[in-house]
Amino acid sequence: MAAEARIIGLGNPDRGDDAVGRVLARRLAADPPPGAAVRECAGEAADLLEALAGAHRAVLVDAADFGAAPGTVRRRDA
């Protein structure tokens, strides 16, 4: 089986998080991009590592308050 890309939506509404990453993941899961698997993750380190296992590329989607205008996208390359 070829390695696949992952789209992982992060968030935990039980911690006051808006969980926007998880909302996006649910919407994408209905019609995932070709070659990608979509997952939700509450953000716990062990769960995130499990979600990343076997992926050759990953996109993590989360929201944070950086003092920028709502909807501002920040990209970080690892």
Coordinates of N, CA and C in Angstrom, one line a residue:
M1 N 0.8 -1.2 0.0 CA 0.0 0.0 0.0 C 0.9 1.3 0.0
A2 N 0.6 2.2 -0.9 CA 1.4 3.4 -1.0 C 1.1 4.3 0.2
A3 N 2.1 5.1 0.6 CA 1.9 6.0 1.7 C 0.9 7.1 1.2
E4 N 0.1 7.5 2.1 CA -0.9 8.5 1.8 C -0.7 9.8 2.5
A5 N -1.3 10.9 2.0 CA -1.3 12.1 2.7 C -2.4 12.1 3.7
R6 N -2.3 12.9 4.7 CA -3.3 13.0 5.8 C -3.7 14.5 5.9
I7 N -5.0 14.7 6.1 CA -5.5 16.0 6.6 C -6.1 15.7 7.9
I8 N -5.5 16.4 8.9 CA -5.9 16.1 10.3 C -6.5 17.4 10.9
G9 N -7.8 17.4 11.3 CA -8.4 18.5 11.9 C -8.3 18.4 13.4
L10 N -7.8 19.4 14.0 CA -7.5 19.4 15.5 C -8.5 20.3 16.2
G11 N -8.8 19.9 17.5 CA -9.6 20.7 18.3 C -10.3 19.9 19.4
N12 N -10.6 20.6 20.5 CA -11.3 19.9 21.6 C -12.3 20.9 22.2
P13 N -13.5 20.8 21.8 CA -14.5 21.7 22.4 C -14.7 21.6 23.9
D14 N -14.3 20.5 24.5 CA -14.4 20.3 25.9 C -13.4 21.2 26.7
R15 N -12.5 21.8 25.9 CA -11.4 22.6 26.5 C -11.6 24.1 26.1
G16 N -12.8 24.4 25.7 CA -13.1 25.8 25.3 C -12.6 26.1 23.9
D17 N -12.2 25.1 23.2 CA -11.7 25.2 21.8 C -12.9 25.3 20.8
D18 N -12.8 26.1 19.8 CA -13.9 26.2 18.8 C -13.9 24.9 17.9
A19 N -12.8 24.1 17.9 CA -12.7 22.9 17.2 C -12.9 23.1 15.7
V20 N -12.6 24.2 15.2 CA -12.8 24.5 13.7 C -12.0 23.5 12.9
G21 N -10.9 23.0 13.3 CA -10.2 22.0 12.6 C -11.0 20.7 12.4
R22 N -11.6 20.3 13.5 CA -12.5 19.1 13.4 C -13.7 19.3 12.6
V23 N -14.3 20.5 12.6 CA -15.4 20.8 11.7 C -15.0 20.7 10.3
L24 N -13.9 21.2 9.9 CA -13.4 21.1 8.5 C -13.1 19.7 8.2
A25 N -12.5 18.9 9.1 CA -12.3 17.5 8.8 C -13.6 16.7 8.5
R26 N -14.6 17.0 9.3 CA -15.9 16.3 9.1 C -16.5 16.6 7.7
R27 N -16.3 17.9 7.3 CA -16.8 18.3 6.0 C -16.0 17.7 4.8
L28 N -14.7 17.6 5.0 CA -13.8 17.0 4.0 C -14.0 15.5 3.9
A29 N -14.3 14.9 5.0 CA -14.4 13.4 5.0 C -15.5 12.9 4.1
A30 N -16.5 13.8 3.9 CA -17.6 13.4 3.0 C -17.1 13.2 1.6
D31 N -16.1 13.9 1.2 CA -15.6 13.8 -0.2 C -14.1 14.2 -0.1
P32 N -13.3 13.3 0.4 CA -11.8 13.6 0.6 C -11.1 13.8 -0.7
P33 N -10.1 14.6 -0.7 CA -9.2 14.9 -1.9 C -8.6 13.5 -2.3
P34 N -8.3 13.3 -3.6 CA -7.7 12.1 -4.0 C -6.3 11.9 -3.3
G35 N -6.1 10.7 -2.9 CA -4.8 10.3 -2.3 C -4.7 10.8 -0.8
A36 N -5.7 11.3 -0.2 CA -5.7 11.8 1.1 C -6.7 11.1 2.0
A37 N -6.3 10.9 3.2 CA -7.2 10.4 4.3 C -7.5 11.6 5.2
V38 N -8.7 11.7 5.7 CA -9.0 12.8 6.6 C -9.3 12.2 8.0
R39 N -8.7 12.8 9.0 CA -8.9 12.4 10.4 C -9.2 13.6 11.3
E40 N -9.9 13.3 12.4 CA -10.1 14.2 13.4 C -9.2 13.8 14.6
C41 N -8.7 14.8 15.3 CA -7.9 14.6 16.5 C -8.1 15.6 17.6
A42 N -8.2 15.2 18.8 CA -8.4 16.2 19.9 C -7.1 16.9 20.2
G43 N -6.0 16.5 19.7 CA -4.8 17.3 19.9 C -3.9 16.6 21.0
E44 N -4.2 15.5 21.5 CA -3.3 14.8 22.5 C -2.2 14.3 21.7
A45 N -1.0 14.4 22.2 CA 0.3 14.0 21.5 C 0.2 12.6 21.0
A46 N -0.1 11.7 21.8 CA -0.1 10.3 21.4 C -1.1 10.0 20.2
D47 N -2.3 10.6 20.3 CA -3.3 10.5 19.3 C -2.9 11.1 18.0
L48 N -2.2 12.3 18.1 CA -1.7 12.9 16.9 C -0.6 12.1 16.2
L49 N 0.3 11.5 17.0 CA 1.3 10.7 16.4 C 0.7 9.5 15.7
E50 N -0.3 8.9 16.3 CA -1.0 7.8 15.7 C -1.7 8.2 14.4
A51 N -2.3 9.4 14.4 CA -2.9 9.9 13.2 C -1.9 10.2 12.0
L52 N -0.7 10.5 12.4 CA 0.4 10.8 11.4 C 1.1 9.6 10.9
A53 N 1.0 8.4 11.6 CA 1.7 7.2 11.3 C 1.4 6.8 9.8
G54 N 2.5 6.6 9.1 CA 2.4 6.1 7.7 C 2.1 7.2 6.7
A55 N 1.9 8.4 7.1 CA 1.6 9.5 6.1 C 2.9 10.0 5.5
H56 N 3.0 10.3 4.2 CA 4.2 10.9 3.6 C 4.1 12.4 3.6
R57 N 2.9 12.9 3.8 CA 2.6 14.3 3.9 C 1.4 14.5 4.8
A58 N 1.4 15.6 5.6 CA 0.3 15.9 6.5 C 0.0 17.4 6.5
V59 N -1.3 17.7 6.6 CA -1.8 19.0 6.7 C -2.6 19.0 8.0
L60 N -2.1 19.8 9.0 CA -2.8 19.9 10.3 C -3.6 21.2 10.3
V61 N -4.9 21.1 10.6 CA -5.8 22.3 10.6 C -6.2 22.6 12.0
D62 N -6.0 23.8 12.5 CA -6.3 24.2 13.8 C -6.6 25.7 13.8
A63 N -7.1 26.2 14.9 CA -7.3 27.6 15.0 C -6.6 28.1 16.3
A64 N -6.1 29.3 16.2 CA -5.5 29.9 17.4 C -5.6 31.4 17.3
D65 N -5.6 32.1 18.5 CA -5.7 33.5 18.5 C -4.2 34.1 18.5
F66 N -3.8 34.6 17.3 CA -2.5 35.2 17.2 C -2.7 36.8 17.1
G67 N -3.9 37.3 17.4 CA -4.1 38.7 17.3 C -4.3 39.2 15.9
A68 N -4.4 38.3 14.9 CA -4.6 38.7 13.6 C -6.1 38.7 13.3
A69 N -6.5 39.2 12.1 CA -7.9 39.3 11.8 C -8.5 37.8 11.6
P70 N -9.7 37.6 12.0 CA -10.3 36.3 11.8 C -10.2 35.8 10.3
G71 N -9.9 34.6 10.2 CA -9.7 34.0 8.8 C -8.3 34.1 8.3
T72 N -7.4 34.7 9.1 CA -6.0 34.8 8.6 C -5.4 33.4 8.7
V73 N -4.7 33.0 7.6 CA -4.1 31.7 7.5 C -2.6 31.9 7.8
R74 N -2.0 31.1 8.6 CA -0.6 31.0 8.9 C -0.1 29.6 8.5
R75 N 1.0 29.6 7.7 CA 1.5 28.3 7.3 C 2.9 28.1 7.9
R76 N 3.1 26.9 8.4 CA 4.4 26.6 9.0 C 4.9 25.3 8.3
D77 N 6.1 25.3 7.7 CA 6.6 24.2 7.1 C 7.6 23.5 8.1
A78 N 7.4 22.2 8.2 CA 8.3 21.5 9.2 C 9.6 21.1 8.6

